[in-house]
Amino acid sequence: MTGIEINSSAIAERFMRYVQIDTQSDPKSDTHPSTEKQKNLSLLLAKELKEMGIKDAEMDEFGYVYATIPSNSEKKNIPIICFCSHVDTAPDCSGTDVKPILHKNYDGEDITLPDDTSQVLSPVVHPYLRNHIGDDIITASGKTLLGADDKSGVAAIMQAADFMMKNRSLKHGDIKILFTPDEEVGHGTAKLDMQKLGASFGYTLDGGEAGSLEDETFSADSATIIIHGVSTHPGYALNKLVNALKVAAEILHTLPTNEWAPEATEKKEGFVHPVRLEGIAEKATIEFIVRDFDTDKLKKYEERLKSIAEDAVSHYLGASMEFIVTEQYRNMKQVLDNYPQVAANAAIAINLAGLDVKTESIRGGTDGSKLSYMGLPCPNIFTGMQGIHSKLEWIGVKDMTKSAETIVHLSMIWEEKS
Ligand SMILES: [Zn+2]
């Protein structure tokens, strides 16, 4: 028996309040935050943290919330750890007028969402629903996403903070709380003040199934191929014109389809993926993303891609190409391997919350990968969110509660081990 029990109706109520605040971010905006409305939630969070007695809680001009739960331990050498979630929701699906619905004591049947009856949440498609039979789950109403990504993380951190402030006999060091805007549009760390944050290690609360702990992400580059053709008047082009669009088409046609592509890979396999093609007869550009867990493999993939492209270009006398590689982000595991206690302590905390640990690799990036390379080694912990970025997004209240309990345990473990 662990003694840490978070009130599940309180966290459900808190979560349902937060998701009703529209915080959708905007990839086309160049302001920070990308949408002013994200500050509506951030301001509320800063206010609620203050009401808990966390004196330094504040939101800055860019919409970041910083707060410190002060140490209550006599030990002076406890590493300062940070718990982080993002307040924004994905641009892929409306976040306006979210109406969360609490389904008490879920019976295992299909759930038809009332505001759009074509939206049916079924355990056949979402088998993880079966883990929640007899428990409470929360969905949206059919017209919007729910926003469990990542307001479940926000709610878990807030509920854990409230618990720690009310139970001062539970020993911990300085605990930093960080809420960021714009994670969904790739700018979650753009205006983050690491100095001000002042933490040594961090955890994002932005993961799925209960017990999951993600300490590995892709390493990522982009590659751009620019093809130069030879342009002439098409009426007098015999043996002169070289059409860059046709060269581009040949390059794309030559790419393998049964391997080395997102639609043909899973688990630890990497890929090369064309994401954009544009051009005219004279000049065409193809943009690719290049992904693998092993950073060294990116270079091999880029060389292979380049040689496929050069071969295609060589079939067209007079055509030429440029090949440009840009680094995007790197696998956080390369950093985390130097600080094995960060993931190890999280695994202990998950166990203490009564769950088995599922160590997973993210086939993508997280703010944690950026934070890890900014000097804050930062794996990702579950909140329970499911069906994210869609109208069928849902979450089990039990999972969110366990996520908050994991945060409290983790805070105490760092104190105990110091
Ligand atoms: Zn997220």
Coordinates of C-alpha atoms and ligand atoms in Angstrom, one line a residue:
M1 CA 0.0 0.0 0.0
T2 CA 1.4 3.3 -1.0
G3 CA -0.7 5.9 0.8
I4 CA -0.9 8.2 -2.2
E5 CA -4.5 8.4 -3.4
I6 CA -5.6 11.2 -5.7
N7 CA -9.3 12.0 -5.7
S8 CA -10.5 10.8 -9.1
S9 CA -13.7 12.9 -9.2
A10 CA -11.7 16.0 -8.4
I11 CA -9.3 15.4 -11.3
A12 CA -12.1 14.6 -13.7
E13 CA -13.9 17.8 -12.7
R14 CA -10.7 19.8 -13.1
F15 CA -10.0 18.2 -16.6
M16 CA -13.5 18.9 -17.8
R17 CA -13.2 22.6 -16.8
Y18 CA -9.9 23.0 -18.7
V19 CA -11.0 21.3 -21.9
Q20 CA -13.9 23.8 -22.3
I21 CA -11.4 26.6 -22.8
D22 CA -10.4 26.9 -26.5
T23 CA -6.6 26.8 -26.8
Q24 CA -6.1 25.7 -30.4
S25 CA -2.7 26.7 -31.7
D26 CA -2.1 28.0 -35.3
P27 CA 0.7 26.8 -37.5
K28 CA 0.4 29.8 -39.8
S29 CA 0.9 32.4 -37.1
D30 CA 4.3 33.8 -36.3
T31 CA 3.4 35.3 -33.0
H32 CA 4.3 33.8 -29.5
P33 CA 2.0 32.3 -28.5
S34 CA 0.6 31.5 -31.9
T35 CA -2.9 32.3 -30.7
E36 CA -3.7 34.7 -27.8
K37 CA -6.6 32.5 -26.6
Q38 CA -4.1 29.9 -25.2
K39 CA -3.4 32.5 -22.5
N40 CA -7.0 32.1 -21.2
L41 CA -6.1 28.7 -19.8
S42 CA -2.5 29.6 -18.8
L43 CA -3.8 32.6 -16.8
L44 CA -6.3 30.4 -15.0
L45 CA -3.6 27.8 -14.2
A46 CA -1.3 30.5 -12.7
K47 CA -4.2 31.8 -10.6
E48 CA -5.2 28.3 -9.4
L49 CA -1.6 27.5 -8.5
K50 CA -1.4 30.7 -6.5
E51 CA -4.6 29.8 -4.7
M52 CA -3.0 26.5 -3.7
G53 CA -0.3 28.5 -2.0
I54 CA 2.4 28.4 -4.7
K55 CA 3.6 31.9 -4.4
D56 CA 5.8 32.4 -7.4
A57 CA 3.3 31.0 -10.0
E58 CA 3.0 33.3 -13.0
M59 CA 2.3 33.4 -16.7
D60 CA 4.8 35.3 -18.9
E61 CA 4.2 37.4 -22.0
F62 CA 4.6 34.4 -24.2
G63 CA 2.0 32.3 -22.4
Y64 CA 4.4 30.1 -20.4
V65 CA 3.4 29.3 -16.8
Y66 CA 6.2 28.8 -14.3
A67 CA 5.7 27.8 -10.7
T68 CA 7.7 26.2 -7.8
I69 CA 6.5 23.9 -5.1
P70 CA 9.2 24.7 -2.6
S71 CA 11.2 21.9 -1.0
N72 CA 10.0 20.6 2.4
S73 CA 13.1 18.4 3.0
E74 CA 16.2 19.1 5.1
K75 CA 18.3 17.6 2.3
K76 CA 20.1 20.3 0.3
N77 CA 21.3 18.2 -2.6
I78 CA 18.0 17.1 -4.2
P79 CA 18.0 17.6 -8.0
I80 CA 15.3 20.1 -9.0
I81 CA 12.9 18.3 -11.3
C82 CA 10.2 19.7 -13.5
F83 CA 6.8 18.4 -14.7
C84 CA 5.7 19.9 -18.0
S85 CA 2.5 19.8 -20.2
H86 CA 1.3 21.8 -23.1
V87 CA -1.9 23.9 -23.0
D88 CA -2.6 24.1 -26.7
T89 CA -4.7 21.6 -28.8
A90 CA -4.0 20.4 -32.3
P91 CA -5.0 22.5 -35.3
D92 CA -6.2 19.3 -37.1
C93 CA -9.6 19.3 -35.4
S94 CA -11.9 22.0 -33.9
G95 CA -11.3 23.0 -30.3
T96 CA -14.1 25.5 -30.1
D97 CA -17.0 24.9 -27.8
V98 CA -15.7 21.5 -26.5
K99 CA -18.5 19.8 -24.5
P100 CA -16.9 17.0 -22.4
I101 CA -19.2 14.1 -21.4
L102 CA -18.5 11.9 -18.4
H103 CA -19.6 8.4 -19.1
K104 CA -19.9 6.8 -15.6
N105 CA -19.3 3.1 -15.2
Y106 CA -18.6 2.4 -18.9
D107 CA -20.4 -0.8 -20.1
G108 CA -18.1 -1.9 -22.9
E109 CA -20.6 -1.0 -25.7
D110 CA -20.2 1.4 -28.6
I111 CA -20.6 5.1 -27.6
T112 CA -22.5 7.3 -30.1
L113 CA -21.5 10.9 -29.7
P114 CA -24.7 13.0 -29.4
D115 CA -23.8 16.1 -31.4
D116 CA -22.8 14.1 -34.5
T117 CA -24.2 10.6 -34.5
S118 CA -21.8 9.5 -37.2
Q119 CA -19.1 9.6 -34.6
V120 CA -19.1 6.3 -32.8
L121 CA -16.4 5.2 -30.3
S122 CA -16.1 1.5 -30.5
P123 CA -14.0 -1.0 -28.6
V124 CA -13.4 -2.8 -31.9
V125 CA -11.4 0.2 -33.2
H126 CA -10.2 1.3 -29.8
P127 CA -9.6 -2.0 -27.9
Y128 CA -8.0 -0.1 -25.0
L129 CA -11.6 0.9 -24.1
R130 CA -12.0 -2.6 -22.7
N131 CA -9.5 -1.8 -20.0
H132 CA -12.0 0.7 -18.7
I133 CA -15.2 -1.4 -18.5
G134 CA -16.8 -0.5 -15.1
D135 CA -14.8 2.7 -14.9
D136 CA -15.5 6.3 -15.9
I137 CA -14.4 7.6 -19.2
I138 CA -14.6 11.1 -20.8
T139 CA -15.3 11.9 -24.4
A140 CA -16.2 15.0 -26.4
S141 CA -19.7 15.4 -27.9
G142 CA -19.0 14.8 -31.6
K143 CA -18.2 18.1 -33.1
T144 CA -14.7 18.8 -31.6
L145 CA -11.7 17.1 -30.3
L146 CA -11.6 16.5 -26.5
G147 CA -8.2 18.1 -25.8
A148 CA -7.0 15.2 -23.5
D149 CA -3.8 15.9 -25.5
D150 CA -2.6 17.6 -23.4
K151 CA -5.1 18.9 -20.8
S152 CA -5.0 15.5 -19.2
G153 CA -1.3 16.2 -18.5
V154 CA -2.2 19.7 -17.2
A155 CA -4.9 18.2 -15.0
A156 CA -2.6 15.5 -13.6
I157 CA 0.1 18.0 -12.7
M158 CA -2.4 20.5 -11.2
Q159 CA -4.0 17.7 -9.1
A160 CA -0.6 16.4 -8.0
A161 CA 0.5 19.9 -7.0
D162 CA -2.7 20.4 -5.0
F163 CA -2.1 17.1 -3.3
M164 CA 1.5 17.9 -2.4
M165 CA 0.5 21.4 -1.1
K166 CA -2.1 19.8 1.1
N167 CA 0.1 17.0 2.4
R168 CA 3.3 18.8 3.5
S169 CA 4.5 15.7 5.4
L170 CA 5.3 14.1 2.0
K171 CA 9.0 15.0 1.5
H172 CA 10.2 16.4 -1.8
G173 CA 12.8 18.8 -3.2
D174 CA 12.0 21.9 -5.2
I175 CA 9.4 20.9 -7.9
K176 CA 9.1 23.1 -10.9
I177 CA 5.8 23.2 -12.9
L178 CA 5.9 24.3 -16.5
F179 CA 3.0 24.8 -18.9
T180 CA 3.9 25.6 -22.5
P181 CA 1.9 26.9 -25.5
D182 CA 2.3 25.8 -29.1
E183 CA 3.6 22.3 -28.8
E184 CA 1.3 21.1 -31.5
V185 CA 2.7 23.6 -34.0
G186 CA 6.3 22.7 -33.1
H187 CA 7.1 25.9 -31.1
G188 CA 6.6 24.7 -27.6
T189 CA 10.1 25.5 -26.5
A190 CA 10.6 28.6 -28.7
K191 CA 10.4 31.2 -25.9
L192 CA 11.1 29.0 -23.0
D193 CA 13.5 30.5 -20.4
M194 CA 15.7 27.6 -19.2
Q195 CA 17.5 29.9 -16.7
K196 CA 14.2 31.0 -15.2
L197 CA 13.0 27.4 -15.1
G198 CA 16.1 26.3 -13.2
A199 CA 15.5 22.6 -13.3
S200 CA 18.0 19.7 -13.8
F201 CA 15.6 17.0 -15.1
G202 CA 12.2 17.0 -16.5
Y203 CA 9.2 14.9 -17.4
T204 CA 6.6 15.7 -20.0
L205 CA 3.1 14.4 -19.1
D206 CA 2.0 13.8 -22.7
G207 CA 1.8 10.0 -23.2
G208 CA -0.9 7.4 -23.8
E209 CA -1.7 4.1 -22.1
A210 CA -1.4 3.8 -18.4
G211 CA 2.1 2.8 -17.4
S212 CA 3.8 3.9 -20.6
L213 CA 7.2 5.6 -20.3
E214 CA 8.8 6.9 -23.4
D215 CA 12.5 7.6 -23.4
E216 CA 13.2 7.4 -27.1
T217 CA 12.1 9.4 -30.1
F218 CA 13.1 9.5 -33.7
S219 CA 16.1 11.4 -34.9
A220 CA 15.0 13.6 -37.7
D221 CA 16.4 15.5 -40.7
S222 CA 14.7 17.1 -43.7
A223 CA 16.1 16.7 -47.2
T224 CA 15.3 18.9 -50.2
I225 CA 16.0 18.1 -53.8
I226 CA 16.0 21.0 -56.2
I227 CA 15.9 19.9 -59.9
H228 CA 16.9 22.3 -62.6
G229 CA 15.6 21.5 -66.1
V230 CA 16.3 23.3 -69.3
S231 CA 13.5 25.6 -70.5
T232 CA 12.7 26.6 -74.0
H233 CA 9.7 27.5 -76.0
P234 CA 7.8 24.2 -76.2
G235 CA 7.1 24.8 -79.9
Y236 CA 10.8 24.8 -80.7
A237 CA 12.1 22.4 -78.0
L238 CA 13.3 19.5 -80.1
N239 CA 16.4 18.0 -78.4
K240 CA 16.7 21.1 -76.1
L241 CA 13.9 21.1 -73.5
V242 CA 14.5 19.2 -70.2
N243 CA 11.3 19.1 -68.1
A244 CA 12.2 19.3 -64.3
L245 CA 8.7 18.0 -63.4
K246 CA 9.4 14.8 -65.3
V247 CA 12.7 14.3 -63.5
A248 CA 10.9 14.8 -60.2
A249 CA 8.3 12.3 -61.2
E250 CA 11.0 9.7 -62.0
I251 CA 12.7 10.3 -58.7
L252 CA 9.4 9.7 -56.8
H253 CA 8.6 6.7 -58.9
T254 CA 11.9 5.1 -58.2
L255 CA 11.5 5.3 -54.4
P256 CA 10.7 1.9 -52.9
T257 CA 7.1 1.3 -51.8
N258 CA 7.4 -1.9 -49.8
E259 CA 10.2 -0.7 -47.5
W260 CA 11.8 2.6 -46.4
A261 CA 8.4 4.4 -46.4
P262 CA 6.1 5.3 -43.5
E263 CA 3.3 3.1 -45.0
A264 CA 5.7 0.1 -45.0
T265 CA 7.5 0.4 -41.7
E266 CA 6.8 0.1 -38.0
K267 CA 8.4 -0.3 -34.6
K268 CA 12.1 0.5 -34.8
E269 CA 12.3 0.9 -38.6
G270 CA 13.1 4.3 -40.1
F271 CA 11.9 5.8 -43.4
V272 CA 12.3 8.5 -46.0
H273 CA 9.0 10.3 -46.8
P274 CA 8.3 12.9 -49.5
V275 CA 6.0 15.5 -48.0
R276 CA 5.9 18.2 -50.6
L277 CA 6.3 18.6 -54.4
E278 CA 6.2 21.8 -56.3
G279 CA 7.5 23.2 -59.5
I280 CA 7.3 24.3 -63.1
A281 CA 8.9 22.8 -66.2
E282 CA 12.1 24.7 -65.5
K283 CA 12.6 23.9 -61.8
A284 CA 11.0 21.5 -59.4
T285 CA 11.5 21.0 -55.6
I286 CA 10.8 17.8 -53.6
E287 CA 10.9 18.0 -49.8
F288 CA 11.4 14.9 -47.7
I289 CA 11.5 14.0 -44.1
V290 CA 14.1 11.5 -43.0
R291 CA 13.6 9.5 -39.8
D292 CA 15.3 6.8 -37.7
F293 CA 16.0 6.0 -34.1
D294 CA 19.6 5.6 -34.9
T295 CA 21.0 9.0 -35.8
D296 CA 23.9 7.5 -37.8
K297 CA 21.4 5.9 -40.2
L298 CA 20.1 9.2 -41.3
K299 CA 23.3 9.9 -43.2
K300 CA 23.0 6.5 -44.9
Y301 CA 19.4 7.2 -45.9
E302 CA 20.4 10.6 -47.2
E303 CA 23.2 9.1 -49.3
R304 CA 20.8 6.5 -50.7
L305 CA 18.2 9.2 -51.5
K306 CA 20.8 11.3 -53.2
S307 CA 22.1 8.5 -55.3
I308 CA 18.5 7.6 -56.4
A309 CA 18.0 11.2 -57.4
E310 CA 21.3 11.5 -59.2
D311 CA 20.6 8.4 -61.2
A312 CA 17.2 9.8 -62.3
V313 CA 18.8 13.1 -63.2
S314 CA 21.5 11.4 -65.2
H315 CA 18.8 10.1 -67.6
Y316 CA 18.1 13.7 -68.7
L317 CA 21.0 15.4 -70.5
G318 CA 21.3 19.0 -69.3
A319 CA 19.4 18.5 -66.0
S320 CA 21.1 19.1 -62.7
M321 CA 20.2 19.0 -59.0
E322 CA 20.9 20.3 -55.6
F323 CA 20.6 18.2 -52.4
I324 CA 20.1 20.0 -49.1
V325 CA 19.9 18.3 -45.7
T326 CA 18.7 20.2 -42.6
E327 CA 18.8 18.8 -39.0
Q328 CA 15.4 18.8 -37.3
Y329 CA 15.7 17.0 -33.9
R330 CA 17.5 14.1 -32.3
N331 CA 16.6 11.0 -30.4
M332 CA 16.3 12.0 -26.7
K333 CA 17.8 8.6 -25.7
Q334 CA 21.2 9.8 -26.6
V335 CA 20.9 12.3 -23.8
L336 CA 18.9 10.2 -21.4
D337 CA 21.4 7.4 -21.5
N338 CA 23.9 9.7 -19.7
Y339 CA 21.3 10.1 -16.9
P340 CA 19.8 6.7 -16.4
Q341 CA 18.3 7.7 -13.0
V342 CA 15.8 9.9 -14.8
A343 CA 13.9 7.1 -16.5
A344 CA 14.6 4.7 -13.7
N345 CA 13.0 6.8 -11.1
A346 CA 9.9 7.3 -13.3
A347 CA 9.7 3.5 -13.7
I348 CA 9.8 3.1 -9.9
A349 CA 7.1 5.8 -9.5
I350 CA 4.8 4.1 -12.1
N351 CA 5.2 0.8 -10.2
L352 CA 4.4 2.5 -6.9
A353 CA 1.2 3.8 -8.5
G354 CA 0.3 0.2 -9.0
L355 CA 1.0 -0.2 -12.7
D356 CA 3.4 -2.2 -14.9
V357 CA 5.9 -0.1 -16.8
K358 CA 5.6 -0.1 -20.6
T359 CA 8.8 1.4 -22.0
E360 CA 8.1 2.7 -25.5
S361 CA 9.7 4.5 -28.4
I362 CA 7.9 7.4 -30.0
R363 CA 7.8 7.3 -33.8
G364 CA 8.0 11.0 -33.9
G365 CA 9.3 13.9 -31.8
T366 CA 8.1 15.5 -28.6
D367 CA 8.9 18.7 -26.7
G368 CA 10.9 16.3 -24.5
S369 CA 13.4 15.6 -27.3
K370 CA 14.0 19.4 -27.7
L371 CA 14.1 19.9 -24.0
S372 CA 16.6 17.0 -23.6
Y373 CA 19.0 18.8 -26.0
M374 CA 18.4 22.2 -24.4
G375 CA 19.9 20.7 -21.2
L376 CA 16.8 19.3 -19.5
P377 CA 16.8 15.5 -19.9
C378 CA 13.1 14.8 -20.3
P379 CA 11.3 11.5 -20.9
N380 CA 7.5 11.3 -21.4
I381 CA 5.0 9.8 -19.0
F382 CA 1.5 8.5 -19.7
T383 CA -1.7 10.4 -18.9
G384 CA -4.1 7.9 -20.6
M385 CA -5.1 10.1 -23.6
Q386 CA -6.5 8.1 -26.6
G387 CA -7.6 8.9 -30.1
I388 CA -5.8 12.2 -30.0
H389 CA -6.3 15.0 -32.6
S390 CA -9.8 13.6 -33.4
K391 CA -13.4 13.8 -32.5
L392 CA -13.2 10.3 -31.0
E393 CA -10.5 11.4 -28.5
W394 CA -11.2 10.0 -25.1
I395 CA -9.6 9.3 -21.7
G396 CA -10.2 7.0 -18.7
V397 CA -10.5 8.9 -15.4
K398 CA -8.6 6.0 -13.7
D399 CA -5.5 6.5 -16.0
M400 CA -5.4 10.3 -15.4
T401 CA -5.6 9.7 -11.6
K402 CA -2.7 7.2 -11.8
S403 CA -0.8 9.7 -13.8
A404 CA -1.2 12.3 -11.0
E405 CA -0.2 9.6 -8.4
T406 CA 2.9 8.9 -10.4
I407 CA 3.9 12.5 -10.3
V408 CA 3.6 12.6 -6.5
H409 CA 5.6 9.3 -6.1
L410 CA 8.3 10.5 -8.5
S411 CA 8.7 13.8 -6.5
M412 CA 9.2 11.7 -3.3
I413 CA 11.6 9.2 -4.9
W414 CA 14.0 12.0 -6.0
E415 CA 14.1 13.2 -2.3
E416 CA 14.5 9.7 -0.9
K417 CA 17.4 8.8 -3.3
S418 CA 19.3 12.1 -2.6
Ligands
ZN1 ZN 0.6 16.4 -26.8

